[in-house]
Coordinates of C-alpha atoms in Angstrom, one line a residue:
X1 CA -25.7 5.6 -2.3
X2 CA -26.6 5.2 1.4
X3 CA -28.4 8.0 3.1
X4 CA -26.6 10.6 5.2
X5 CA -28.7 9.4 8.2
X6 CA -27.6 5.7 7.8
X7 CA -24.0 6.8 7.4
X8 CA -24.1 8.7 10.6
X9 CA -25.7 5.8 12.5
X10 CA -23.0 3.5 11.1
X11 CA -20.3 5.9 12.2
X12 CA -21.4 6.1 15.8
X13 CA -21.7 2.3 15.9
X14 CA -18.2 2.1 14.5
X15 CA -16.9 4.5 17.3
X16 CA -18.4 2.2 19.9
X17 CA -17.0 -0.9 18.2
X18 CA -13.4 0.3 17.8
X19 CA -13.3 1.5 21.5
X20 CA -10.6 4.2 20.9
X21 CA -11.7 7.1 23.2
X22 CA -8.3 8.7 22.9
X23 CA -9.1 9.6 19.3
X24 CA -11.6 12.3 20.3
X25 CA -11.5 15.5 22.4
X26 CA -15.2 16.2 21.8
X27 CA -17.9 14.4 19.9
X28 CA -21.0 16.1 18.7
X29 CA -24.2 14.7 20.3
X30 CA -25.5 11.9 18.1
X31 CA -29.0 13.3 18.0
X32 CA -27.7 16.6 16.7
X33 CA -25.7 15.0 13.9
X34 CA -28.7 12.7 13.0
X35 CA -31.0 15.8 12.7
X36 CA -28.5 17.5 10.4
X37 CA -28.2 14.3 8.4
X38 CA -32.0 14.2 7.9
X39 CA -32.0 17.7 6.6
X40 CA -29.2 16.7 4.1
X41 CA -31.3 13.8 2.9
X42 CA -34.3 16.0 2.5
X43 CA -32.4 18.5 0.5
X44 CA -31.0 15.9 -1.8
X45 CA -34.4 14.3 -2.2
X46 CA -35.7 17.8 -3.3
X47 CA -33.1 17.9 -6.0
X48 CA -30.5 20.1 -4.4
X49 CA -26.9 19.5 -5.5
X50 CA -24.6 18.8 -2.5
X51 CA -21.4 17.2 -3.8
X52 CA -20.3 16.0 -0.3
X53 CA -23.8 14.9 0.9
X54 CA -23.4 12.5 3.7
X55 CA -19.7 12.4 3.8
X56 CA -18.4 12.3 7.3
X57 CA -15.4 14.2 8.6
X58 CA -13.6 15.1 11.8
X59 CA -11.5 18.2 12.6
X60 CA -8.3 18.4 14.6
X61 CA -8.9 20.0 18.0
X62 CA -7.1 23.2 17.1
X63 CA -9.7 24.0 14.4
X64 CA -12.9 25.8 15.3
X65 CA -16.2 23.8 15.1
X66 CA -19.1 25.8 16.3
X67 CA -20.8 24.2 19.3
X68 CA -17.7 22.5 20.5
X69 CA -14.8 24.0 22.5
X70 CA -11.5 24.6 20.7
X71 CA -8.9 23.2 23.1
X72 CA -5.7 22.8 21.0
X73 CA -5.2 19.8 23.3
X74 CA -5.2 21.8 26.5
X75 CA -8.5 21.9 28.5
X76 CA -7.6 25.1 30.3
X77 CA -7.0 26.9 27.0
X78 CA -10.5 26.1 25.7
X79 CA -12.8 28.7 24.2
X80 CA -16.2 28.5 22.5
X81 CA -15.9 29.6 18.8
X82 CA -18.6 31.9 17.5
X83 CA -18.5 30.2 14.1
X84 CA -17.0 27.3 12.2
X85 CA -13.5 27.9 10.8
X86 CA -13.8 28.6 7.0
X87 CA -12.5 25.2 6.1
X88 CA -15.2 23.5 8.2
X89 CA -17.9 25.8 7.0
X90 CA -17.1 25.2 3.3
X91 CA -17.2 21.4 3.8
X92 CA -20.5 21.6 5.6
X93 CA -22.0 23.9 2.9
X94 CA -21.2 21.1 0.4
X95 CA -23.1 18.6 2.5
X96 CA -20.4 17.0 4.7
X97 CA -21.2 16.3 8.3
X98 CA -18.6 16.9 11.1
X99 CA -18.7 14.4 13.9
X100 CA -16.3 16.1 16.4
X101 CA -12.8 17.3 17.2
X102 CA -9.9 15.0 17.5
X103 CA -6.9 14.6 19.8
X104 CA -3.5 16.1 19.0
X105 CA -0.1 16.8 20.4
X106 CA -0.8 19.8 22.6
X107 CA -0.7 23.2 20.7
X108 CA 0.2 21.1 17.6
X109 CA 3.7 20.8 19.0
X110 CA 5.0 17.3 18.1
X111 CA 5.0 14.5 15.6
X112 CA 4.3 11.7 18.0
X113 CA 0.6 11.9 19.1
X114 CA 1.4 11.2 22.7
X115 CA 1.7 14.8 24.1
X116 CA -1.9 15.2 25.3
X117 CA -3.8 15.2 28.5
X118 CA -6.6 13.4 26.6
X119 CA -4.3 10.4 26.3
X120 CA -1.7 9.1 23.8
X121 CA -3.3 8.2 20.5
X122 CA -2.3 4.7 19.5
X123 CA -1.6 3.5 16.0
X124 CA -4.5 2.1 14.0
X125 CA -2.6 -1.0 13.0
X126 CA -0.5 -1.7 16.1
X127 CA -1.7 -0.1 19.4
X128 CA 1.8 -0.5 20.9
X129 CA 3.1 2.0 18.4
X130 CA 2.5 5.7 18.1
X131 CA -0.1 7.1 15.7
X132 CA 2.1 10.0 14.7
X133 CA 1.3 13.6 15.4
X134 CA 0.4 16.2 15.9
X135 CA -2.8 15.4 13.9
X136 CA -3.1 12.1 15.6
X137 CA -6.8 11.5 16.2
X138 CA -7.7 12.8 12.8
X139 CA -5.5 10.2 11.0
X140 CA -6.6 7.3 13.2
X141 CA -10.3 8.2 12.8
X142 CA -9.9 7.9 9.0
X143 CA -7.7 4.7 9.2
X144 CA -10.3 2.9 11.4
X145 CA -13.1 3.7 9.0
X146 CA -15.0 6.1 11.3
X147 CA -15.0 9.1 9.0
X148 CA -14.4 9.5 5.3
X149 CA -11.8 12.2 5.7
X150 CA -10.4 14.4 8.5
X151 CA -8.7 17.8 8.8
X152 CA -5.3 18.2 10.3
X153 CA -2.6 20.9 10.3
X154 CA 1.0 20.7 9.2
X155 CA 3.8 22.9 10.3
X156 CA 6.6 20.3 10.6
X157 CA 4.9 17.3 9.1
X158 CA 1.8 16.8 11.2
X159 CA -0.3 16.2 8.1
X160 CA 2.0 13.6 6.7
X161 CA 3.7 11.6 9.5
X162 CA 0.3 10.3 10.8
X163 CA -0.7 9.4 7.3
X164 CA 2.4 7.2 6.8
X165 CA 2.0 5.4 10.2
X166 CA -1.7 4.6 9.6
X167 CA -1.6 3.7 5.9
X168 CA -3.7 6.6 4.5
X169 CA -3.2 9.6 2.3
X170 CA -2.2 13.0 3.7
X171 CA -2.3 16.1 1.5
X172 CA -0.3 19.1 2.6
X173 CA -1.3 21.9 0.2
X174 CA 0.7 24.9 -0.9
X175 CA 1.0 27.3 2.0
X176 CA -1.9 29.8 1.9
X177 CA -4.0 27.8 -0.5
X178 CA -6.3 26.8 2.3
X179 CA -7.3 29.5 4.9
X180 CA -6.0 29.1 8.4
X181 CA -8.6 31.5 10.0
X182 CA -10.2 29.8 12.9
X183 CA -7.1 27.7 13.6
X184 CA -5.0 28.0 16.7
X185 CA -1.6 28.8 15.3
X186 CA 1.6 26.8 16.0
X187 CA 3.9 28.8 13.7
X188 CA 1.5 31.1 12.0
X189 CA 3.8 32.1 9.1
X190 CA 4.1 28.4 7.9
X191 CA 1.0 26.6 9.2
X192 CA -1.1 24.7 6.7
X193 CA -4.5 23.0 7.1
X194 CA -4.3 19.5 5.6
X195 CA -6.6 16.6 4.8
X196 CA -6.5 12.9 5.5
X197 CA -8.4 10.2 3.5
X198 CA -8.1 6.6 2.7
X199 CA -7.7 7.3 -1.0
X200 CA -6.2 10.0 -3.0
X201 CA -9.4 11.0 -4.9
X202 CA -11.3 11.4 -1.6
X203 CA -8.6 13.6 -0.2
X204 CA -8.4 15.7 -3.4
X205 CA -12.2 16.1 -3.4
X206 CA -12.3 17.4 0.1
X207 CA -9.4 19.7 -0.6
X208 CA -11.1 21.2 -3.6
X209 CA -13.9 22.6 -1.3
X210 CA -11.4 23.8 1.3
X211 CA -9.1 25.7 -1.0
X212 CA -9.1 29.5 -1.8
X213 CA -7.3 29.7 -5.2
X214 CA -7.0 33.4 -4.9
X215 CA -5.5 33.4 -1.5
X216 CA -2.0 33.9 -2.9
X217 CA -1.0 35.4 -6.2
X218 CA 0.1 32.5 -8.5
X219 CA 3.7 33.1 -9.4
X220 CA 5.0 32.1 -12.8
X221 CA 6.0 28.5 -12.6
X222 CA 9.1 27.2 -14.4
X223 CA 8.2 26.0 -17.9
X224 CA 8.3 22.2 -17.8
X225 CA 10.3 20.7 -20.7
X226 CA 8.5 17.9 -22.4
X227 CA 9.0 14.3 -21.4
X228 CA 8.2 11.8 -18.7
X229 CA 7.8 12.7 -15.1
X230 CA 11.2 13.5 -13.6
X231 CA 11.6 12.3 -10.0
X232 CA 14.5 13.4 -7.8
X233 CA 15.8 10.7 -5.6
X234 CA 18.7 11.0 -3.1
X235 CA 21.3 8.3 -2.5
X236 CA 20.2 5.9 0.1
X237 CA 23.2 6.8 2.3
X238 CA 21.9 10.4 2.5
X239 CA 18.7 9.2 4.1
X240 CA 20.5 8.4 7.4
X241 CA 19.5 5.5 9.7
X242 CA 16.2 3.9 8.8
X243 CA 14.2 1.2 10.5
X244 CA 14.9 -2.3 9.3
X245 CA 13.3 -2.9 5.9
X246 CA 12.6 0.8 5.2
X247 CA 15.4 1.4 2.8
X248 CA 14.3 -1.6 0.7
X249 CA 10.7 -0.4 0.8
X250 CA 11.8 3.0 -0.4
X251 CA 13.8 1.6 -3.2
X252 CA 10.8 -0.5 -4.2
X253 CA 8.8 2.8 -4.5
X254 CA 11.5 4.3 -6.6
X255 CA 11.4 1.2 -8.9
X256 CA 7.6 1.4 -9.1
X257 CA 7.8 5.0 -10.4
X258 CA 10.5 4.0 -12.8
X259 CA 8.4 1.1 -14.1
X260 CA 5.5 3.5 -14.6
X261 CA 7.7 5.5 -17.0
X262 CA 9.2 8.1 -14.6
X263 CA 12.7 9.3 -15.1
X264 CA 14.8 9.0 -11.9
X265 CA 17.4 11.7 -11.2
X266 CA 19.9 12.0 -8.4
X267 CA 19.5 14.8 -5.9
X268 CA 21.6 16.1 -3.0
X269 CA 19.4 16.0 0.1
X270 CA 21.7 18.0 2.3
X271 CA 20.0 21.4 2.1
X272 CA 16.7 19.7 3.0
X273 CA 17.9 17.9 6.1
X274 CA 20.0 20.9 7.2
X275 CA 16.9 23.1 7.0
X276 CA 14.8 20.5 8.8
X277 CA 17.0 20.6 11.8
X278 CA 16.6 24.4 12.0
X279 CA 12.8 24.3 12.6
X280 CA 13.1 23.3 16.3
X281 CA 16.9 23.8 16.9
X282 CA 17.0 27.3 15.5
X283 CA 15.3 30.5 16.1
X284 CA 12.1 29.7 14.2
X285 CA 10.7 27.9 17.2
X286 CA 10.2 31.4 18.8
X287 CA 7.0 31.7 16.7
X288 CA 5.5 29.0 18.8
X289 CA 6.0 31.3 21.9
X290 CA 4.4 34.1 20.0
X291 CA 1.3 31.9 19.4
X292 CA 0.6 30.7 22.9
X293 CA 3.6 31.6 25.1
X294 CA 1.8 34.1 27.3
X295 CA -0.9 31.5 28.1
X296 CA 1.7 28.9 28.9
X297 CA 3.6 31.2 31.2
X298 CA 0.5 32.0 33.2
X299 CA -0.7 28.4 33.3
X300 CA 2.7 27.3 34.6
X301 CA 2.7 30.0 37.2
X302 CA -0.8 28.8 38.3
X303 CA 0.3 25.2 38.5
X304 CA -1.9 24.0 35.6
X305 CA -1.6 20.3 35.6
X306 CA -3.0 19.9 32.0
X307 CA 0.0 21.3 30.4
X308 CA 2.1 18.7 28.7
X309 CA 5.6 19.1 30.2
X310 CA 7.5 18.4 26.9
X311 CA 5.3 20.9 25.0
X312 CA 5.6 23.5 27.8
X313 CA 9.3 23.2 27.8
X314 CA 9.7 23.7 24.1
X315 CA 7.5 26.8 24.1
X316 CA 9.0 28.4 27.2
X317 CA 12.6 27.9 26.0
X318 CA 11.6 29.7 22.8
X319 CA 10.9 32.8 24.8
X320 CA 14.5 33.7 25.4
X321 CA 15.9 33.3 21.8
X322 CA 17.6 36.6 20.9
X323 CA 16.4 38.5 17.9
X324 CA 19.8 38.5 16.2
X325 CA 19.7 34.7 16.1
X326 CA 16.5 34.9 14.1
X327 CA 18.0 37.2 11.5
X328 CA 21.1 34.9 11.2
X329 CA 18.8 31.9 10.8
X330 CA 16.8 33.6 8.1
X331 CA 19.9 34.3 6.1
X332 CA 21.1 30.7 6.5
X333 CA 17.6 29.4 5.5
X334 CA 17.6 31.6 2.4
X335 CA 20.9 30.1 1.3
X336 CA 19.7 26.5 1.9
X337 CA 16.4 27.3 0.1
X338 CA 18.4 28.5 -2.9
X339 CA 20.4 25.3 -2.9
X340 CA 17.3 23.2 -2.6
X341 CA 15.6 25.0 -5.5
X342 CA 18.7 24.4 -7.6
X343 CA 18.5 20.7 -6.8
X344 CA 14.8 20.6 -7.9
X345 CA 15.5 22.5 -11.2
X346 CA 13.8 20.6 -14.1
X347 CA 12.4 17.9 -11.9
X348 CA 8.7 17.4 -11.1
X349 CA 9.0 16.1 -7.6
X350 CA 11.3 14.9 -4.8
X351 CA 10.5 11.4 -3.5
X352 CA 11.4 10.6 0.1
X353 CA 10.3 8.2 2.9
X354 CA 7.8 10.1 5.0
X355 CA 9.7 9.2 8.1
X356 CA 12.8 7.3 9.0
X357 CA 10.9 4.8 11.2
X358 CA 7.9 4.0 13.3
X359 CA 8.6 4.0 17.1
X360 CA 6.7 2.4 19.9
X361 CA 4.9 4.3 22.6
X362 CA 7.6 3.0 25.0
X363 CA 10.4 4.3 22.8
X364 CA 8.9 7.8 22.6
X365 CA 8.3 7.8 26.4
X366 CA 12.0 7.0 26.9
X367 CA 13.3 9.8 24.7
X368 CA 10.5 12.2 23.8
X369 CA 12.6 14.9 22.3
X370 CA 15.0 12.6 20.4
X371 CA 12.3 10.4 19.0
X372 CA 10.3 13.4 17.8
X373 CA 13.3 15.1 16.2
X374 CA 14.1 11.9 14.2
X375 CA 10.6 11.8 12.8
X376 CA 10.9 15.2 11.2
X377 CA 14.1 14.5 9.3
X378 CA 12.3 14.6 5.9
X379 CA 9.2 16.7 6.7
X380 CA 10.4 19.7 8.7
X381 CA 11.9 21.6 5.8
X382 CA 8.8 21.5 3.5
X383 CA 7.0 24.6 4.8
X384 CA 10.2 26.5 5.5
X385 CA 11.0 26.1 1.8
X386 CA 7.4 26.9 0.8
X387 CA 6.8 23.6 -0.9
X388 CA 3.7 21.4 -1.4
X389 CA 3.6 17.7 -0.5
X390 CA 1.5 14.6 -0.6
X391 CA 2.1 11.5 1.6
X392 CA 0.8 8.2 0.3
X393 CA 1.0 4.5 1.4
X394 CA 3.7 2.5 -0.4
X395 CA 3.4 -1.0 0.9
X396 CA 4.2 -2.6 4.2
X397 CA 7.3 -3.5 6.3
X398 CA 6.9 -6.3 8.8
X399 CA 3.1 -6.1 8.5
X400 CA 2.9 -2.3 9.2
X401 CA 2.2 0.5 6.8
X402 CA 5.2 2.2 5.0
X403 CA 4.7 5.6 3.4
X404 CA 6.5 7.9 1.1
X405 CA 5.9 11.5 0.1
X406 CA 6.3 13.6 -3.0
X407 CA 7.4 17.2 -2.5
X408 CA 7.4 19.9 -5.2
X409 CA 7.3 23.7 -5.6
X410 CA 4.4 25.8 -4.4
X411 CA 1.2 25.4 -6.6
X412 CA 2.3 22.0 -8.0
X413 CA -0.3 20.3 -5.8
X414 CA -2.2 18.7 -8.7
X415 CA 1.0 17.5 -10.3
X416 CA 2.2 15.8 -7.1
X417 CA -1.2 14.0 -6.8
X418 CA -0.9 12.8 -10.4
X419 CA 2.5 11.4 -9.8
X420 CA 1.5 9.9 -6.4
X421 CA -1.3 8.0 -8.2
X422 CA 1.4 6.0 -10.0
X423 CA 2.3 4.5 -6.6
X424 CA -1.2 3.3 -6.0
X425 CA -1.7 0.0 -7.9
X426 CA -4.9 -0.3 -9.9
X427 CA -7.3 -3.2 -10.2
X428 CA -10.2 -3.9 -12.6
X429 CA -13.8 -4.3 -11.4
X430 CA -16.7 -5.7 -13.4
X431 CA -20.1 -4.3 -12.7
X432 CA -23.5 -5.3 -14.1
X433 CA -26.1 -3.3 -12.1
X434 CA -26.4 -0.3 -9.8
X435 CA -22.8 0.6 -10.3
X436 CA -23.0 1.0 -14.0
X437 CA -22.5 4.4 -15.6
X438 CA -25.4 6.8 -14.7
X439 CA -26.8 4.3 -12.2
X440 CA -27.5 5.2 -8.5
X441 CA -24.3 3.6 -7.0
X442 CA -21.9 4.7 -9.8
X443 CA -20.9 7.8 -7.6
X444 CA -19.4 5.3 -5.1
X445 CA -16.9 4.3 -7.8
X446 CA -16.2 7.8 -8.9
X447 CA -15.5 8.9 -5.3
X448 CA -12.8 6.2 -5.1
X449 CA -11.1 7.4 -8.2
X450 CA -12.4 4.8 -10.5
X451 CA -12.0 5.3 -14.3
X452 CA -14.3 3.8 -17.0
X453 CA -12.4 1.1 -19.0
X454 CA -14.9 -0.5 -21.4
X455 CA -18.3 -2.0 -22.0
X456 CA -18.3 -5.7 -22.5
X457 CA -20.4 -8.8 -21.4
X458 CA -19.9 -11.7 -19.2
X459 CA -19.2 -15.2 -20.5
X460 CA -22.5 -17.1 -21.2
X461 CA -22.4 -18.9 -17.8
X462 CA -24.4 -16.5 -15.6
X463 CA -28.0 -15.7 -14.9
X464 CA -29.3 -12.3 -13.7
X465 CA -32.0 -11.7 -11.0
X466 CA -33.8 -8.5 -9.8
X467 CA -33.4 -8.2 -6.1
X468 CA -35.7 -6.5 -3.6
X469 CA -33.1 -3.9 -2.4
X470 CA -32.8 -0.1 -2.0
X471 CA -31.7 1.1 -4.4
X472 CA -32.8 -1.7 -6.8
X473 CA -30.0 -3.8 -8.0
X474 CA -29.5 -7.2 -9.7
X475 CA -27.9 -10.3 -8.5
X476 CA -25.5 -12.1 -10.8
X477 CA -25.1 -15.9 -10.2
X478 CA -22.8 -18.3 -12.1
X479 CA -24.6 -21.4 -13.3
X480 CA -21.9 -22.9 -15.4
X481 CA -21.7 -24.2 -19.0
X482 CA -24.9 -25.8 -20.4
X483 CA -27.0 -24.7 -17.4
X484 CA -29.0 -21.9 -19.2
X485 CA -26.5 -19.1 -18.7
X486 CA -26.3 -16.1 -21.0
X487 CA -24.2 -13.1 -22.0
X488 CA -24.9 -10.3 -19.5
X489 CA -24.0 -6.7 -20.3
X490 CA -21.1 -5.5 -18.1
X491 CA -18.8 -2.6 -17.6
X492 CA -15.1 -2.8 -16.5
X493 CA -13.8 0.0 -14.4
X494 CA -10.2 0.6 -13.1
X495 CA -9.8 1.8 -9.6
X496 CA -7.1 2.0 -6.9
X497 CA -6.5 -1.3 -5.1
X498 CA -7.3 0.3 -1.7
X499 CA -10.6 1.5 -3.2
X500 CA -11.6 -2.1 -4.0
X501 CA -10.9 -3.0 -0.4
X502 CA -13.1 -0.2 0.8
X503 CA -16.0 -1.3 -1.4
X504 CA -15.6 -4.8 -0.1
X505 CA -15.7 -3.6 3.5
X506 CA -19.0 -1.7 2.9
X507 CA -20.6 -4.3 0.6
X508 CA -24.1 -5.3 2.0
X509 CA -25.4 -8.8 1.9
X510 CA -26.5 -10.6 -0.2
X511 CA -23.8 -9.1 -2.5
X512 CA -20.3 -10.6 -2.6
X513 CA -17.1 -10.0 -4.4
X514 CA -15.8 -12.8 -6.6
X515 CA -14.1 -13.6 -9.9
X516 CA -16.3 -12.8 -13.0
X517 CA -15.5 -14.4 -16.3
X518 CA -15.9 -12.1 -19.3
X519 CA -16.9 -13.0 -22.9
X520 CA -13.2 -12.8 -24.0
X521 CA -12.2 -15.4 -21.4
X522 CA -10.5 -13.1 -19.0
X523 CA -11.4 -12.9 -15.3
X524 CA -11.7 -9.8 -13.2
X525 CA -13.2 -9.1 -9.7
X526 CA -16.9 -8.3 -9.8
X527 CA -20.1 -8.2 -7.8
X528 CA -21.9 -11.6 -7.5
X529 CA -24.9 -12.6 -5.4
X530 CA -25.4 -15.3 -2.7
X531 CA -27.7 -17.9 -4.2
X532 CA -29.8 -18.0 -1.1
X533 CA -31.1 -14.5 -1.9
X534 CA -32.7 -15.6 -5.1
X535 CA -35.7 -17.5 -3.8
X536 CA -38.2 -14.7 -4.4
X537 CA -36.2 -12.7 -7.0
X538 CA -37.4 -12.4 -10.6
X539 CA -35.1 -14.0 -13.2
X540 CA -34.3 -11.3 -15.7
X541 CA -31.6 -13.1 -17.7
X542 CA -33.6 -12.9 -20.9
X543 CA -33.2 -9.1 -20.9
X544 CA -29.5 -9.4 -21.4
X545 CA -28.6 -6.8 -18.8
X546 CA -29.8 -4.5 -16.0
X547 CA -30.3 -1.5 -18.3
X548 CA -32.4 -3.4 -20.7
X549 CA -34.5 -4.7 -17.8
X550 CA -35.1 -1.2 -16.4
X551 CA -36.0 -0.1 -19.9
X552 CA -38.4 -3.0 -20.4
X553 CA -36.6 -4.2 -23.5
X554 CA -36.4 -8.0 -23.6
X555 CA -33.9 -9.5 -26.0

């Protein structure tokens, strides 16, 4: 596996290459991160166990990172935290390196990623479209390959909407499972710290270090009756207006789960969408005034030009909501929650599009409140109902990512992830060298969620060479029938399709990805070597495999 130092250097080069300054509020000085990476490498070399050694992450700008100001997207609000937020500290203790804090909709108020004096964060795949908010910079930093994972927050959907728009995974854990100390609140009673990653296993790994299992008493979960996964799906007409092609993409995701063996059941979506409208249109928005209202009032009086006018308007209007309205809304929410729980009885998850569509920057600028409200149609109710959720990619529409989310009762986080994995197509990969079980690069496969399939051998049409690389690895070259080829030991692994794409993106020369023929005549993707790299490489074909060569056992 590459060193922490080399990964840091590659990340800063990537930051320069993508030229997206609006992603960041503050970057840590490169020299400081490199020094920290050297220490990580030294500790690993000394035999210390650091499960996240060299993994790079970013934190949303409302999460405390010691040494950087916490701004919550408002420069005049900034303060210097005395310590990392617990979620940041836990990740760093496991060997992860934080690069900086990312841009957001100011005070985490928005789902668009444009409400910031640091600039509108553009979508990773189409700069004319929004990135989604409020955790905008975090999602784009992951999608563009700058960091391995990133922290966001989710009150109304901010840890899921940007995931959908940028083709990545967003985990919104059960409320309270991850501590929110050291996080500027939006609505403190329902805020969640979330994680973005390019693959589900990476997101789950990061979340495992962030979580506090004892933070809430685990209630008795309903006993699940035996059988296949049961997925609740509303009639398409209940989804309301969707962007062109989105209904078809959603129905394709439903079919994919069905083909994977899930049982599809009908559900009434009404209580979910009615509750979603209450988050901003009802009295619950008053909690946003409780969080930062006093600051906003003073800043407006002082003519602070860094306040986003849309955000300031939402927060100040919340100041005058009468108390009796809150009690009425709490009663109504309780009734809707009861209906929602009834709809989810004896099902494992509710499947929904993450959003109804993906607007352009111009469309949001023309109607900032209306565009934002539309985006929360499926996400706003999740925390109000105390549910867990995971958002995952589910294909493309018109060349842009399309995403769905699975929602379930509190503390069903692991169950939701297992179901979500059914939506991520798997591919097979043949390995013959440093990616074999117990070899130095095998952790790369495990981090991508790869699962061992079987041990086999190539067809007798390849030769194997020992390359001068770090770590040592062999080069497999096809020579064809009758040209001195031999059976070479190989392993076949199964991994998510997006994981194979990431391996390819990081594959160093002279290695290449190609089609490898196995001894049974089947073909699977596998690592091959460019012939030009073999001039000074030792031919080790006679050993029959990389492990035998390392052990000195010639066939």
